[in-house]
Amino acid sequence: AQSVTQPDIHITVSEGASLELRCNYSYGATPYLFWYVQSPGQGLQLLLKYFSGDTLVQGIKGFEAEFKRSQSSFNLRKPSVHWSDAAEYFCAVGERNTGNQFYFGTGTSLTVIP
Amino acid sequence: DVKVTQSSRYLVKRTGEKVFLECVQDMDHENMFWYRQDPGLGLRLIYFSYDVKMKEKGDIPEGYSVSREKKERFSLILESASTNQTSMYLCASSYRGQGQYFGPGTRLTVT
């Protein structure tokens, strides 16, 4: 069965520090991969996506993610975190064939310390 | 930019009432989704639709129904609201598998 694991429920970093949020997935083939961000009381916003090709993808707000097939991982990174990055982050996989099945991790909550 | 709008940001209803949550997208996406989000449980899919008048049950369809009469509009219906349906409801649309675009959410409280 397809599943997405975000092992870190909550992460705290200092402003200006680097960030890495982990995501592992279980899927029969290479899925579409996504990261979303959710600010309090808001919907989810698509940060970046991977379909194929270059395994390092750039997204909005200075985020990037790297697809590692051998590890079934798609970790999100940012070199220098800003206070406004405090939010909930969700990793998701999408099914390629029909394109209408998506599976989400349970999210990682990011706190940024001034 | 894709825009997904939901009819209400906050809604308070009484137990037993029929509740309609409306979602509209403006990008001609064929797929639309309804999720509920609860602390510690993440996003759970209630229903999705891949075409007008077509629907598929998600993980937690019990107590809900949906309607999609026009491509841009996907409605979630709580036939008889109960307190355990108090939650944040998120609508999304997508073009094939190329990522979902979410609305701002409706926080529903059932008293």
Short mmCIF file of C-alpha atoms in Angstrom, two decimals:
data_model
loop_
_atom_site.label_atom_id
_atom_site.label_comp_id
_atom_site.label_asym_id
_atom_site.label_seq_id
_atom_site.Cartn_x
_atom_site.Cartn_y
_atom_site.Cartn_z
CA ALA A 1 0.00 0.00 0.00
CA GLN A 2 1.11 3.49 -0.68
CA SER A 3 2.22 5.53 2.29
CA VAL A 4 4.15 8.65 3.12
CA THR A 5 6.15 9.02 6.31
CA GLN A 6 7.34 12.25 7.81
CA PRO A 7 9.31 11.05 10.83
CA ASP A 8 9.62 14.43 12.50
CA ILE A 9 6.39 15.69 14.01
CA HIS A 10 7.91 18.96 15.14
CA ILE A 11 11.20 20.74 14.41
CA THR A 12 12.61 23.92 15.93
CA VAL A 13 15.36 25.88 14.22
CA SER A 14 16.96 29.27 14.74
CA GLU A 15 16.41 31.98 12.18
CA GLY A 16 19.21 31.87 9.64
CA ALA A 17 19.98 28.21 10.25
CA SER A 18 19.62 25.56 7.59
CA LEU A 19 16.62 23.27 7.47
CA GLU A 20 15.96 19.75 6.30
CA LEU A 21 12.57 18.08 6.57
CA ARG A 22 12.47 14.37 5.93
CA CYS A 23 10.01 12.44 3.81
CA ASN A 24 9.99 8.76 2.92
CA TYR A 25 7.44 7.04 0.78
CA SER A 26 6.32 3.57 -0.05
CA TYR A 27 5.07 3.17 -3.58
CA GLY A 28 5.17 0.54 -6.30
CA ALA A 29 6.87 2.74 -8.85
CA THR A 30 8.28 6.22 -8.93
CA PRO A 31 5.40 8.49 -8.06
CA TYR A 32 4.95 12.17 -8.52
CA LEU A 33 6.32 13.87 -5.40
CA PHE A 34 5.24 17.11 -3.76
CA TRP A 35 5.86 19.36 -0.81
CA TYR A 36 3.17 21.68 0.52
CA VAL A 37 3.21 24.35 3.20
CA GLN A 38 0.29 25.35 5.38
CA SER A 39 0.22 28.51 7.46
CA PRO A 40 -2.11 28.53 10.48
CA GLY A 41 -5.77 28.61 9.50
CA GLN A 42 -4.97 28.45 5.80
CA GLY A 43 -5.11 25.93 2.99
CA LEU A 44 -2.08 24.15 1.62
CA GLN A 45 0.23 25.83 -0.86
CA LEU A 46 2.32 23.85 -3.33
CA LEU A 47 6.03 24.49 -2.68
CA LEU A 48 7.56 22.24 -5.30
CA LYS A 49 7.06 19.04 -7.26
CA TYR A 50 9.07 16.28 -8.87
CA PHE A 51 7.90 14.38 -11.91
CA SER A 52 11.07 13.19 -13.62
CA GLY A 53 14.53 14.31 -14.70
CA ASP A 54 16.84 16.25 -12.44
CA THR A 55 16.49 14.85 -8.95
CA LEU A 56 17.10 18.23 -7.31
CA VAL A 57 14.09 20.47 -7.74
CA GLN A 58 13.71 24.10 -6.87
CA GLY A 59 10.55 25.56 -5.47
CA ILE A 60 9.11 28.78 -4.23
CA LYS A 61 10.31 30.71 -1.17
CA GLY A 62 13.88 29.43 -1.56
CA PHE A 63 13.06 25.77 -0.90
CA GLU A 64 14.52 22.80 -2.72
CA ALA A 65 14.04 19.05 -2.49
CA GLU A 66 16.06 16.08 -3.59
CA PHE A 67 14.60 12.82 -4.83
CA LYS A 68 16.65 9.77 -3.90
CA ARG A 69 15.21 6.67 -5.48
CA SER A 70 17.48 4.27 -3.59
CA GLN A 71 16.25 5.65 -0.28
CA SER A 72 12.64 6.31 -1.35
CA SER A 73 13.09 9.77 0.03
CA PHE A 74 12.21 13.31 -0.98
CA ASN A 75 13.67 15.61 1.66
CA LEU A 76 12.95 19.32 1.71
CA ARG A 77 15.76 21.78 2.38
CA LYS A 78 16.34 25.46 2.82
CA PRO A 79 19.81 26.97 3.40
CA SER A 80 18.67 29.81 5.66
CA VAL A 81 15.34 29.83 7.42
CA HIS A 82 13.31 32.98 7.90
CA TRP A 83 10.81 33.58 10.71
CA SER A 84 8.02 33.58 8.12
CA ASP A 85 8.80 29.95 7.27
CA ALA A 86 7.17 28.81 10.52
CA ALA A 87 4.30 26.62 9.34
CA GLU A 88 3.21 23.03 8.82
CA TYR A 89 4.87 21.14 5.96
CA PHE A 90 3.36 18.19 4.16
CA CYS A 91 4.99 15.73 1.83
CA ALA A 92 2.75 13.96 -0.70
CA VAL A 93 2.95 11.43 -3.48
CA GLY A 94 0.73 11.31 -6.52
CA GLU A 95 -0.21 8.34 -8.61
CA ARG A 96 1.08 8.61 -12.16
CA ASN A 97 -1.35 6.49 -14.12
CA THR A 98 -4.67 8.09 -13.30
CA GLY A 99 -3.34 11.28 -11.75
CA ASN A 100 -6.16 11.50 -9.25
CA GLN A 101 -4.74 9.67 -6.23
CA PHE A 102 -2.65 11.56 -3.73
CA TYR A 103 -1.24 10.40 -0.42
CA PHE A 104 -0.10 12.77 2.29
CA GLY A 105 2.24 12.48 5.22
CA THR A 106 1.00 13.62 8.60
CA GLY A 107 3.04 16.78 8.47
CA THR A 108 6.00 18.41 10.21
CA SER A 109 5.43 21.52 12.25
CA LEU A 110 8.27 24.04 12.00
CA THR A 111 9.00 26.58 14.72
CA VAL A 112 11.55 29.30 14.01
CA ILE A 113 13.34 30.91 16.97
CA PRO A 114 14.45 34.52 16.48
CA ASP B 1 -2.68 31.62 -10.87
CA VAL B 2 -5.06 28.83 -10.03
CA LYS B 3 -7.74 29.91 -7.66
CA VAL B 4 -9.80 27.59 -5.51
CA THR B 5 -12.44 29.26 -3.42
CA GLN B 6 -14.61 27.86 -0.67
CA SER B 7 -17.96 29.35 0.22
CA SER B 8 -17.25 29.97 3.91
CA ARG B 9 -14.15 30.31 6.07
CA TYR B 10 -16.04 29.63 9.29
CA LEU B 11 -19.35 27.88 9.80
CA VAL B 12 -21.30 26.96 12.91
CA LYS B 13 -24.14 24.49 12.60
CA ARG B 14 -26.35 22.54 14.95
CA THR B 15 -26.48 18.77 15.26
CA GLY B 16 -28.84 17.27 12.71
CA GLU B 17 -28.70 20.16 10.27
CA LYS B 18 -27.95 19.60 6.60
CA VAL B 19 -24.74 21.38 5.68
CA PHE B 20 -23.47 22.39 2.25
CA LEU B 21 -19.85 23.27 1.61
CA GLU B 22 -19.14 24.71 -1.79
CA CYS B 23 -15.89 24.75 -3.71
CA VAL B 24 -15.16 26.47 -7.01
CA GLN B 25 -12.00 26.35 -9.11
CA ASP B 26 -11.22 28.54 -12.07
CA MET B 27 -8.63 26.49 -13.99
CA ASP B 28 -10.75 23.89 -15.77
CA HIS B 29 -9.24 21.09 -13.70
CA GLU B 30 -10.91 17.75 -14.15
CA ASN B 31 -10.10 16.45 -10.66
CA MET B 32 -11.54 17.87 -7.47
CA PHE B 33 -11.19 16.64 -3.89
CA TRP B 34 -12.62 17.09 -0.43
CA TYR B 35 -10.46 16.45 2.64
CA ARG B 36 -10.92 16.93 6.30
CA GLN B 37 -8.00 17.86 8.50
CA ASP B 38 -7.82 17.08 12.20
CA PRO B 39 -4.92 17.53 14.61
CA GLY B 40 -2.69 14.48 14.67
CA LEU B 41 -4.56 12.80 11.81
CA GLY B 42 -3.33 14.83 8.87
CA LEU B 43 -5.43 15.10 5.74
CA ARG B 44 -8.02 12.44 5.12
CA LEU B 45 -9.75 12.13 1.78
CA ILE B 46 -13.53 12.16 1.93
CA TYR B 47 -14.46 12.09 -1.76
CA PHE B 48 -12.97 13.01 -5.08
CA SER B 49 -14.36 13.59 -8.52
CA TYR B 50 -12.55 13.07 -11.82
CA ASP B 51 -15.27 14.45 -14.05
CA VAL B 52 -18.66 16.06 -13.98
CA LYS B 53 -21.19 13.81 -12.25
CA MET B 54 -18.45 11.31 -11.42
CA LYS B 55 -17.35 10.66 -7.87
CA GLU B 56 -15.27 8.20 -5.92
CA LYS B 57 -15.25 7.51 -2.21
CA GLY B 58 -12.13 8.33 -0.34
CA ASP B 59 -10.98 7.01 3.02
CA ILE B 60 -13.78 8.42 5.18
CA PRO B 61 -16.97 8.92 3.14
CA GLU B 62 -19.42 7.91 5.85
CA GLY B 63 -21.79 10.70 6.75
CA TYR B 64 -20.91 12.73 3.65
CA SER B 65 -22.09 12.98 0.07
CA VAL B 66 -20.91 15.10 -2.86
CA SER B 67 -22.25 16.70 -5.97
CA ARG B 68 -20.52 17.81 -9.13
CA GLU B 69 -22.97 19.19 -11.67
CA LYS B 70 -20.49 21.56 -13.30
CA LYS B 71 -16.79 21.09 -13.87
CA GLU B 72 -15.76 24.06 -11.77
CA ARG B 73 -17.92 23.31 -8.74
CA PHE B 74 -17.70 20.50 -6.21
CA SER B 75 -20.02 20.44 -3.23
CA LEU B 76 -19.70 18.50 -0.01
CA ILE B 77 -22.90 17.69 1.83
CA LEU B 78 -23.30 16.64 5.42
CA GLU B 79 -26.75 15.07 5.41
CA SER B 80 -27.20 15.30 9.18
CA ALA B 81 -24.33 17.06 10.89
CA SER B 82 -22.88 15.51 14.00
CA THR B 83 -20.40 16.83 16.52
CA ASN B 84 -17.70 14.43 15.30
CA GLN B 85 -17.81 16.23 11.97
CA THR B 86 -16.39 19.35 13.56
CA SER B 87 -13.22 19.85 11.56
CA MET B 88 -11.32 21.86 8.97
CA TYR B 89 -12.54 21.00 5.47
CA LEU B 90 -10.22 21.54 2.54
CA CYS B 91 -11.13 21.47 -1.11
CA ALA B 92 -8.53 20.92 -3.83
CA SER B 93 -8.36 20.62 -7.58
CA SER B 94 -5.75 19.17 -9.87
CA TYR B 95 -4.92 18.67 -13.51
CA ARG B 96 -4.09 14.99 -13.82
CA GLY B 97 -1.33 14.22 -11.32
CA GLN B 98 0.42 17.54 -11.50
CA GLY B 99 -0.11 18.69 -7.96
CA GLN B 100 -3.17 19.87 -6.12
CA TYR B 101 -4.30 23.42 -5.53
CA PHE B 102 -6.10 23.98 -2.28
CA GLY B 103 -8.73 26.39 -1.15
CA PRO B 104 -8.37 28.34 2.11
CA GLY B 105 -10.45 25.83 4.07
CA THR B 106 -13.72 25.94 5.95
CA ARG B 107 -13.61 25.51 9.69
CA LEU B 108 -16.89 23.84 10.59
CA THR B 109 -18.13 23.62 14.14
CA VAL B 110 -21.14 21.44 14.91
CA THR B 111 -22.76 22.11 18.27
#
